[in-house]
PDB file of C-alpha atoms in Angstrom:
ATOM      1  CA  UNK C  39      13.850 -30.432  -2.366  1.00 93.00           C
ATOM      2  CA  UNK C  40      10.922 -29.610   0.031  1.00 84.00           C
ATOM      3  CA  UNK C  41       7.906 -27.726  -1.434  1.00 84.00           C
ATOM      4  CA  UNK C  42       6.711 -24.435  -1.239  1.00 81.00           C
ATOM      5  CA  UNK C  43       4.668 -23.708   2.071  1.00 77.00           C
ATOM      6  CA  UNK C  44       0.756 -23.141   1.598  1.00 69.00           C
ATOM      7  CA  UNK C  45      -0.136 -19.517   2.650  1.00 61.00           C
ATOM      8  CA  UNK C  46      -2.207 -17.490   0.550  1.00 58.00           C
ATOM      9  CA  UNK C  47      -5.999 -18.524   1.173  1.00 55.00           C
ATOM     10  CA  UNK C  48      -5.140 -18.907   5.008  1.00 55.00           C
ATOM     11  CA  UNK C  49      -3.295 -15.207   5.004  1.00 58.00           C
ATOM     12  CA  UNK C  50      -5.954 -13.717   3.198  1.00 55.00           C
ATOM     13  CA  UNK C  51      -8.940 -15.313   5.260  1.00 55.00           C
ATOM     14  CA  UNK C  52      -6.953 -14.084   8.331  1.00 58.00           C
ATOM     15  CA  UNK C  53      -6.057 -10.875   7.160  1.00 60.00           C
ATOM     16  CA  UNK C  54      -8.300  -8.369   8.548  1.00 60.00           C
ATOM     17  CA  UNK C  55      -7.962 -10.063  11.781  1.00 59.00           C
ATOM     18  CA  UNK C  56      -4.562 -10.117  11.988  1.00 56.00           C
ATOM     19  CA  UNK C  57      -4.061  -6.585  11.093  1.00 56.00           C
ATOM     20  CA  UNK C  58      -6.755  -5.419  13.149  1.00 54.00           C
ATOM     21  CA  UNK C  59      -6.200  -2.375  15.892  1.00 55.00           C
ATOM     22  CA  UNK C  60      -6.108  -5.100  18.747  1.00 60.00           C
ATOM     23  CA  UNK C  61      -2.648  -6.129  17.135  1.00 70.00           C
ATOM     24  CA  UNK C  62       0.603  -4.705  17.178  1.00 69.00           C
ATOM     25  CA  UNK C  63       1.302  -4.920  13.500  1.00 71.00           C
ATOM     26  CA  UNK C  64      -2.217  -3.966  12.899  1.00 78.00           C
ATOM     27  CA  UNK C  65      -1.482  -0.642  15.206  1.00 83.00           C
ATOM     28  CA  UNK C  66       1.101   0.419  12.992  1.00 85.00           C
ATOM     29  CA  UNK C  67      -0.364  -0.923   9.496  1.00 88.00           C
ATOM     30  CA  UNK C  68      -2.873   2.182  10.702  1.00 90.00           C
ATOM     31  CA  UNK C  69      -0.559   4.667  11.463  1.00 93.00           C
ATOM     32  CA  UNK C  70       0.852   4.365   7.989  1.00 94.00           C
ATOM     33  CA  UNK C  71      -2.529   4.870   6.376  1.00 95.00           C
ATOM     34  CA  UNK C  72      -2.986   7.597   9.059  1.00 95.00           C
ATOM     35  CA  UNK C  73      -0.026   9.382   7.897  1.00 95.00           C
ATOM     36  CA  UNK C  74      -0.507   9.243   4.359  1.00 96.00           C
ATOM     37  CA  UNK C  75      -3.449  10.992   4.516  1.00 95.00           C
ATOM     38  CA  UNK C  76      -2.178  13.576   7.432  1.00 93.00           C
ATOM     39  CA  UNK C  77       0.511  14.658   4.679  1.00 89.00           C
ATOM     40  CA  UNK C  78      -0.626  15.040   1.672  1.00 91.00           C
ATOM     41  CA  UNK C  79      -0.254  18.228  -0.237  1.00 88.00           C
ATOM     42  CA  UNK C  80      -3.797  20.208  -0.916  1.00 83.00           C
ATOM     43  CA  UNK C  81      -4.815  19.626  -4.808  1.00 78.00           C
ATOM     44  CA  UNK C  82      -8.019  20.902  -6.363  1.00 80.00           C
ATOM     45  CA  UNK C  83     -10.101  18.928  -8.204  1.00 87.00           C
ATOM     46  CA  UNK C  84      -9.302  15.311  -6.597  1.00 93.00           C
ATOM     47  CA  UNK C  85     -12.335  13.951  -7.670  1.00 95.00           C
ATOM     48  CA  UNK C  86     -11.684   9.897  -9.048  1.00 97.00           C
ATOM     49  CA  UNK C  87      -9.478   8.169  -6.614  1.00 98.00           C
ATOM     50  CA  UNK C  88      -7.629   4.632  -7.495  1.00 98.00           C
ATOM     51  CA  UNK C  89      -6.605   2.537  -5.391  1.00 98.00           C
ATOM     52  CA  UNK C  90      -3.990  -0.050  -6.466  1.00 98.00           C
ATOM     53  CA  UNK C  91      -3.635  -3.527  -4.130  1.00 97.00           C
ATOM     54  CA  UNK C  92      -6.311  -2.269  -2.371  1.00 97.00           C
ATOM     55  CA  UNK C  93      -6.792  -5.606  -0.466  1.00 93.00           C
ATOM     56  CA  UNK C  94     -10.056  -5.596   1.853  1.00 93.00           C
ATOM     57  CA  UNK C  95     -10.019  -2.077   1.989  1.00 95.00           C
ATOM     58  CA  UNK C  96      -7.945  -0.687   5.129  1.00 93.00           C
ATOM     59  CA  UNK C  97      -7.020   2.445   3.759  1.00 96.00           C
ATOM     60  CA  UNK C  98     -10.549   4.165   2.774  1.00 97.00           C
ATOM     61  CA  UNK C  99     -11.607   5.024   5.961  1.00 95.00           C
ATOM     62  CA  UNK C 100      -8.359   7.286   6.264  1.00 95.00           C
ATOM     63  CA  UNK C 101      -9.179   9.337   2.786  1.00 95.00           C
ATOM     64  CA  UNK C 102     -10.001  12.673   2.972  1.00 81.00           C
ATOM     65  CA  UNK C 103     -13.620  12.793   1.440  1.00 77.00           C
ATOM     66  CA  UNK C 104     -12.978  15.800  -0.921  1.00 83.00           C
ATOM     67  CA  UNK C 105     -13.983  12.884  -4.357  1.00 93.00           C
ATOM     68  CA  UNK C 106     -16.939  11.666  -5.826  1.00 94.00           C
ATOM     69  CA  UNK C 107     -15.692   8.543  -7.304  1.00 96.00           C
ATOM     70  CA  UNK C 108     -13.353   5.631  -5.254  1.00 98.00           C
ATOM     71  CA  UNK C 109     -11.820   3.201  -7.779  1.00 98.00           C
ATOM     72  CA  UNK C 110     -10.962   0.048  -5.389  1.00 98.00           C
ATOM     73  CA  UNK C 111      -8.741  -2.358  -7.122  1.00 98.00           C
ATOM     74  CA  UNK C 112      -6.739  -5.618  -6.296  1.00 97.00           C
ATOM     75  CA  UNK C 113      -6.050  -8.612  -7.923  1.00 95.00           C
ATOM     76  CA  UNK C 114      -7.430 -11.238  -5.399  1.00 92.00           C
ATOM     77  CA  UNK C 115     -10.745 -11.572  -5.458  1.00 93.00           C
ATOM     78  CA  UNK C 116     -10.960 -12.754  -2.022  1.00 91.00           C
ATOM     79  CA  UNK C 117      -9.688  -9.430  -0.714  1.00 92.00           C
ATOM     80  CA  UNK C 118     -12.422  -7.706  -3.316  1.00 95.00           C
ATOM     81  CA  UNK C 119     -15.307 -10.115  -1.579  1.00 94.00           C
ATOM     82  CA  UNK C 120     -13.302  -9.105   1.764  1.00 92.00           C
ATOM     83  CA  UNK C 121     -13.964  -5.455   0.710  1.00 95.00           C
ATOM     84  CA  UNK C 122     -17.757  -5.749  -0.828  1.00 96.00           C
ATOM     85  CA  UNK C 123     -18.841  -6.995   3.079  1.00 95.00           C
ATOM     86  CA  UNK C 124     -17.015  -3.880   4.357  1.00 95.00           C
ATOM     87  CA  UNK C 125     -18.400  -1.225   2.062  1.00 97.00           C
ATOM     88  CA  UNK C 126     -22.567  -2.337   1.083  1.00 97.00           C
ATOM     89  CA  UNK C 127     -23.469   1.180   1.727  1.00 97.00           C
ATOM     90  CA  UNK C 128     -20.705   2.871  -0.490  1.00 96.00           C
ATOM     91  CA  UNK C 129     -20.622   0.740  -3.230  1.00 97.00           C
ATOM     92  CA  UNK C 130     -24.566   0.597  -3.427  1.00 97.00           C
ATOM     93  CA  UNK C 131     -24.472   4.401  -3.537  1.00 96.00           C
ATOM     94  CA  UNK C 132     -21.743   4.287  -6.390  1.00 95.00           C
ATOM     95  CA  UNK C 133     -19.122   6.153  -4.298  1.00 96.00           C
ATOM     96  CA  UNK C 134     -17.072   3.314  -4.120  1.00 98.00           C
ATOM     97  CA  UNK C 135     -16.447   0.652  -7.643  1.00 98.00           C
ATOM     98  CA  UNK C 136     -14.666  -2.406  -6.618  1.00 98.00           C
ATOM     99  CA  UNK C 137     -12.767  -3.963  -9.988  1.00 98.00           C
ATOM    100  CA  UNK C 138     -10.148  -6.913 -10.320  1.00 98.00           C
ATOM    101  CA  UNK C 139      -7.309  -5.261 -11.465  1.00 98.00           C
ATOM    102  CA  UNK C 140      -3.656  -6.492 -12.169  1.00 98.00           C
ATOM    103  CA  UNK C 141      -1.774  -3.575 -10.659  1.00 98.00           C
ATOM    104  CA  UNK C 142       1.412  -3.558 -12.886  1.00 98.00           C
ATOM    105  CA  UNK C 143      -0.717  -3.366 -16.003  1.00 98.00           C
ATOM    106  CA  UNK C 144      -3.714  -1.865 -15.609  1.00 98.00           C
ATOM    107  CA  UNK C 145      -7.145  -1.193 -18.044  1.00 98.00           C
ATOM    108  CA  UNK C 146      -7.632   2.282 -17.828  1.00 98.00           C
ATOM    109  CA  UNK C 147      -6.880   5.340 -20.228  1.00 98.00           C
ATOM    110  CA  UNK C 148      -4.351   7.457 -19.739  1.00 98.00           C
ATOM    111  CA  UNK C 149      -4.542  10.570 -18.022  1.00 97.00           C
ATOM    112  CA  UNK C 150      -7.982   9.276 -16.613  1.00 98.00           C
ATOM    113  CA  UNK C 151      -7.748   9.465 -13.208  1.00 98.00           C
ATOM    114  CA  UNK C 152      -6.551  12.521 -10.373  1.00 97.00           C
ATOM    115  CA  UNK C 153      -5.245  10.273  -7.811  1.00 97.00           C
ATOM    116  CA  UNK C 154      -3.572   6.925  -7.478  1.00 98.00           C
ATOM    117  CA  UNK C 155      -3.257   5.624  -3.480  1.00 98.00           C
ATOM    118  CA  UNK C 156      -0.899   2.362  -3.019  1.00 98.00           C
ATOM    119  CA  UNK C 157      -0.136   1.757   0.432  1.00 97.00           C
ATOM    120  CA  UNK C 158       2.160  -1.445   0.730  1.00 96.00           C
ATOM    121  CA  UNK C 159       2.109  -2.547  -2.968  1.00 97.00           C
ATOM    122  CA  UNK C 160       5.146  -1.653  -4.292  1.00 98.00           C
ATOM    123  CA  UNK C 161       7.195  -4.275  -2.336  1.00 97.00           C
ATOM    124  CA  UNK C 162       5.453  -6.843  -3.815  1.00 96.00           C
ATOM    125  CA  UNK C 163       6.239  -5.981  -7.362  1.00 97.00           C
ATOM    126  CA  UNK C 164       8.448  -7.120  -9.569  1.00 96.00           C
ATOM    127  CA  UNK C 165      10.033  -4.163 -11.922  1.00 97.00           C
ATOM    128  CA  UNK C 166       9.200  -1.643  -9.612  1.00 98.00           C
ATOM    129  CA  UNK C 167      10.433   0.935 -12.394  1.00 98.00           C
ATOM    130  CA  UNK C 168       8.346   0.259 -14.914  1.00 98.00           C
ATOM    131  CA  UNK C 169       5.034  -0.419 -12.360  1.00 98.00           C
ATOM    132  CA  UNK C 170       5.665   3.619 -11.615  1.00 98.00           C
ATOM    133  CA  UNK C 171       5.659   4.160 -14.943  1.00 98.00           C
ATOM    134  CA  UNK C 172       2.301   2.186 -15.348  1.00 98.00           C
ATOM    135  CA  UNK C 173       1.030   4.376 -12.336  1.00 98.00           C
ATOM    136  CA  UNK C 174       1.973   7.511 -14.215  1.00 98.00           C
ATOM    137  CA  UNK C 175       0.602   6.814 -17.356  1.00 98.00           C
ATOM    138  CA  UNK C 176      -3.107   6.656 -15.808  1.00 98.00           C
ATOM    139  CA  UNK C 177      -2.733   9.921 -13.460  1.00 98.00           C
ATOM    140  CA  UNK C 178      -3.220  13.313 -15.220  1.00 97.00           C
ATOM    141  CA  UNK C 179      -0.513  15.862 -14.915  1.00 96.00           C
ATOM    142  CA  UNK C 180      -1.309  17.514 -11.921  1.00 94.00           C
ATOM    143  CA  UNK C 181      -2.478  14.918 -10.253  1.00 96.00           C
ATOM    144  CA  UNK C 182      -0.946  13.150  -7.364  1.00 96.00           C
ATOM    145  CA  UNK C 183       0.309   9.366  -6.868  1.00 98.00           C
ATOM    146  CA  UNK C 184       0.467   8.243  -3.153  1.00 98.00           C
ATOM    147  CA  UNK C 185       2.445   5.792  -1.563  1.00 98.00           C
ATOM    148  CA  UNK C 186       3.079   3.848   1.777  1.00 98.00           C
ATOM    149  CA  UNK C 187       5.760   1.453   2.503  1.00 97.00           C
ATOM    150  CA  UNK C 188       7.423  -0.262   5.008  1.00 96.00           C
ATOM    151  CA  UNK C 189      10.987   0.403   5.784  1.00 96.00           C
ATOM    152  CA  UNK C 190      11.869  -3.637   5.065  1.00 95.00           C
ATOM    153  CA  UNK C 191      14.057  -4.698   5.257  1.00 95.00           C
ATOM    154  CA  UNK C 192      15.436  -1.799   7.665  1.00 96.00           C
ATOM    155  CA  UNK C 193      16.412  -2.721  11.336  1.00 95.00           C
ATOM    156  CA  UNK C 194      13.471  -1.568  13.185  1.00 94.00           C
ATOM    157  CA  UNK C 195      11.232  -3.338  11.002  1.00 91.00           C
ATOM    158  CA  UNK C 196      12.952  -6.491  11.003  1.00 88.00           C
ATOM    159  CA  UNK C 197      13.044  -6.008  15.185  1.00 89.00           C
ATOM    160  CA  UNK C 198       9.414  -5.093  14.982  1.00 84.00           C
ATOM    161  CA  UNK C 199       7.836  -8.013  13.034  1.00 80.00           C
ATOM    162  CA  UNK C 200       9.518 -10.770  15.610  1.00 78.00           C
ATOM    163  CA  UNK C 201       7.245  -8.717  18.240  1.00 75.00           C
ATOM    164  CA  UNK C 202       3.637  -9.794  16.945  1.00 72.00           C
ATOM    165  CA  UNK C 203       3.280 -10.369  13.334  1.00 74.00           C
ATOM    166  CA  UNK C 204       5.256 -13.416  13.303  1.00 77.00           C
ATOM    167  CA  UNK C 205       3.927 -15.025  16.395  1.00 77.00           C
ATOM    168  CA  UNK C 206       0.437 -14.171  15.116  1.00 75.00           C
ATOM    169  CA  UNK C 207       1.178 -16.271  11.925  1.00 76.00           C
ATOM    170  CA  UNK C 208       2.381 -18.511  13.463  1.00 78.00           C
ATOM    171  CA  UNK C 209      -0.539 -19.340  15.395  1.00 77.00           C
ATOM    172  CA  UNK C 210      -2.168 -19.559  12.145  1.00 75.00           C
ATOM    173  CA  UNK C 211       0.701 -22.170  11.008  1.00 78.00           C
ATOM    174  CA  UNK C 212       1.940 -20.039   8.368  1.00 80.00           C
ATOM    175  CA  UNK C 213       5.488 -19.991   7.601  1.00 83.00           C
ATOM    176  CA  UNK C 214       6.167 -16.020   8.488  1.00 82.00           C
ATOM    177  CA  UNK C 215       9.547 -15.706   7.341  1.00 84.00           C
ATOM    178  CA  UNK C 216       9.149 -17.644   4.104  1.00 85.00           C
ATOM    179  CA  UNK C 217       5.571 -15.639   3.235  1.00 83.00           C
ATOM    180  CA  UNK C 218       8.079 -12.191   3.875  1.00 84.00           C
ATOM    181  CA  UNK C 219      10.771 -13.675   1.533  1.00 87.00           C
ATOM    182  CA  UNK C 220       8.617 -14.406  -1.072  1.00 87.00           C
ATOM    183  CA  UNK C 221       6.548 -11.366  -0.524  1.00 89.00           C
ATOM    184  CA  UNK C 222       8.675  -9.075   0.006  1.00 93.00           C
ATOM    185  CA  UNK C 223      10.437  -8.574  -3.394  1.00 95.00           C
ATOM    186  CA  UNK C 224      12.017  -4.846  -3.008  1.00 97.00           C
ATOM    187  CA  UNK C 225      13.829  -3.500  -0.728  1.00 97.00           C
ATOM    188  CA  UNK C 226      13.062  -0.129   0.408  1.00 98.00           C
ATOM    189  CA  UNK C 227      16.389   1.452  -0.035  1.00 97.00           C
ATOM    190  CA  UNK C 228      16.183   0.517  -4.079  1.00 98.00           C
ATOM    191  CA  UNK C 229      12.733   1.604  -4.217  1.00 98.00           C
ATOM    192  CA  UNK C 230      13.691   5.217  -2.316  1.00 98.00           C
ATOM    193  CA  UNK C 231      16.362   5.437  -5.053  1.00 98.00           C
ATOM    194  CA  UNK C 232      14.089   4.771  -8.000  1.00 98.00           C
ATOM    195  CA  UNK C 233      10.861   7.538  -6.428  1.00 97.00           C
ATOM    196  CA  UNK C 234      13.937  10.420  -6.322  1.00 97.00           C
ATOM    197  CA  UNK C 235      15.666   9.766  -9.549  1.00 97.00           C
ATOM    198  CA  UNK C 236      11.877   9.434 -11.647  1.00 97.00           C
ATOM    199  CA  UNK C 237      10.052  11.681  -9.958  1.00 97.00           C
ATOM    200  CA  UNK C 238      10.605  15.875 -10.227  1.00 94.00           C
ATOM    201  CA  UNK C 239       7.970  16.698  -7.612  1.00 95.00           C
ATOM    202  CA  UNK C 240       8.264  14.321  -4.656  1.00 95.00           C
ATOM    203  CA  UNK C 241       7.572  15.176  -0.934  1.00 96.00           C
ATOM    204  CA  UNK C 242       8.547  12.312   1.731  1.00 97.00           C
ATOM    205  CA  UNK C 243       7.948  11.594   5.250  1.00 96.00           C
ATOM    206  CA  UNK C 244       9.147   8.831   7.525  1.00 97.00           C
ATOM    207  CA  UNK C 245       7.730   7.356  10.270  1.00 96.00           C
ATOM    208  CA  UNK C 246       8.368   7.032  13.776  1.00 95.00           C
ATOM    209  CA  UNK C 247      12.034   8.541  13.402  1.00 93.00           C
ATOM    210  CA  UNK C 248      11.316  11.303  10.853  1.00 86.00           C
ATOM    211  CA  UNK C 249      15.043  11.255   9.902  1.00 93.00           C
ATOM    212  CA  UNK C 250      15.226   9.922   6.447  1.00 94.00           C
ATOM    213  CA  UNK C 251      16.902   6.095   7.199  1.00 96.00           C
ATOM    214  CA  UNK C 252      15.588   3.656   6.387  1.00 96.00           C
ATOM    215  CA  UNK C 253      16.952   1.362   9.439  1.00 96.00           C
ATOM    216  CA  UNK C 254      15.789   3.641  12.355  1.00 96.00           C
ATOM    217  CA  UNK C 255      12.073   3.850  10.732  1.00 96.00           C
ATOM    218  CA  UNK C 256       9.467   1.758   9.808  1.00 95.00           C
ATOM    219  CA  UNK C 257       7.299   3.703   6.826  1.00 96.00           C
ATOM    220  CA  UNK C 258       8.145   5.652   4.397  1.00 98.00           C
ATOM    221  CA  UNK C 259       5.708   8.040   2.553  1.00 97.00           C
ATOM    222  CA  UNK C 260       5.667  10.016  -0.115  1.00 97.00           C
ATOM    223  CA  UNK C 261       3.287  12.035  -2.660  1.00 97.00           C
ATOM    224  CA  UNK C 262       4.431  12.732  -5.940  1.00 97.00           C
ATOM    225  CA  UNK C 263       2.844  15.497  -8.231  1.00 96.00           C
ATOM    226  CA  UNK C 264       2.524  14.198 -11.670  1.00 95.00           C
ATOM    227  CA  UNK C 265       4.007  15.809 -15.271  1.00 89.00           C
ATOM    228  CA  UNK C 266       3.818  13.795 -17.914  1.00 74.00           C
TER     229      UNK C 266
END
C-alpha cells in the first residue's frame, strides 16, 4: 500500500498565495468572507470577536469594526506566524490576540465571548455536532456564531475547483484531490441539516445562486443568534 502524500507544510507556505485575489479560487474564497460580513444581522454590544481556524488571517479585513477585542485562533502555528507578519500594527496595539487554539475544544469560559466567526472550518471537523456545541458553550446568549462554507461537495463546486485550484496545486506538486478527500470531512448537505435542527434562530444565505441547493451554489452562510 502506497503512503500518504506530503502536503501540509507546502499548502500552508503556499497558502496566501494561492488564495490570493489574482486567483480564481482566491476570488471567490473573498466573496465568501465578503458576504458574511454583508449579512449579518445588527447586534449591540459585539465587542470580543473569536475567530476559530482563523488560518493567516483572510477574514479580518472583511469585519465590521464595531469591537474592541479580535480573538485570532488556529491550531497551526504556521498560519498564526502567517498571521503575526500580516497584523504588527493590530496586535501591537492589542486589538488583535493571536492564540493556538484546538477549535473543537477550546480554553475559554463559557458565555465569555459575543461573537464566534468560522469561515471554512467546519468541513474539516470531525463530529461536527458536538464542535457546534463547543462553539455555543463559549458565546453568550445573545450573541451571534458566524459561519462560511463551501457548498462541497455540490456540483458547481466540484466544476469550479478543476478551473484553478487544482491546477494551482498542482504546480506546487500537491496531490489536490487527495488533500480535498482528506480535508474535506463533511459534506455540506449533513452539515445544513445539523445548523437547522440545533439552532432556533438561524438566518442563511447562499451564494452565487441564492436558491437554497446546495449543487447550483458554492457558499453557504449563515448567522445564528445564540440561547443557551
Amino acid at each position: 500500500m502506497r503512503a500518504e502524500p506530503t502536503y501540509q507544510i507546502d499548502y500552508i507556505q503556499g497558502y496566501d498565495k494561492n488564495n490570493s485575489d489574482k486567483t480564481l479560487g482566491g476570488y471567490f474564497l473573498k466573496k465568501s468572507h465578503i458576504l458574511l460580513e454583508k449579512n449579518v444581522p445588527k447586534l449591540e454590544n459585539i465587542e470580543i470577536i473569536l475567530e476559530v481556524g482563523a488560518g493567516s488571517g483572510h477574514h479580518f479585513p472583511h469585519v465590521k469594526k464595531t469591537f474592541s477585542k479580535y480573538i485570532m485562533t488556529d491550531g497551526s502555528q504556521e498560519m498564526l506566524a502567517l498571521a503575526r507578519e500580516k497584523y504588527p500594527d493590530e496586535i501591537s496595539a492589542g486589538l488583535i490576540e493571536l492564540e493556538e487554539q484546538d477549535a473543537t475544544s477550546l480554553t475559554y469560559a463559557d458565555n465569555s465571548v459575543d461573537r464566534l466567526i468560522a469561515t471554512h472550518v467546519l468541513e474539516h471537523l470531525l463530529n461536527p455536532v458536538d464542535v457546534l456545541k463547543e462553539w455555543n458553550r463559549v458565546v453568550r446568549p445573545g450573541g451571534l456564531i458566524s459561519i462560511a462554507l463551501p457548498c462541497d461537495p455540490g456540483m458547481l463546486w466540484r466544476f469550479g475547483r478543476h478551473l484553478g485550484p487544482r491546477r494551482n496545486a498542482k504546480k506546487l506538486g500537491l496531490n489536490y484531490d487527495y488533500l480535498q478527500a482528506a480535508e474535506h470531512v463533511n459534506a455540506i448537505n449533513n452539515l445544513v441539516v445539523f445548523m437547522r435542527h440545533h439552532f432556533e434562530f438561524l438566518t442563511e444565505s447562499w451564494y452565487p445562486l441564492l436558491v437554497p441547493m446546495p449543487d447550483l451554489n458554492l457558499f453557504y452562510i449563515c448567522h445564528v443568534r445564540t440561547t443557551e
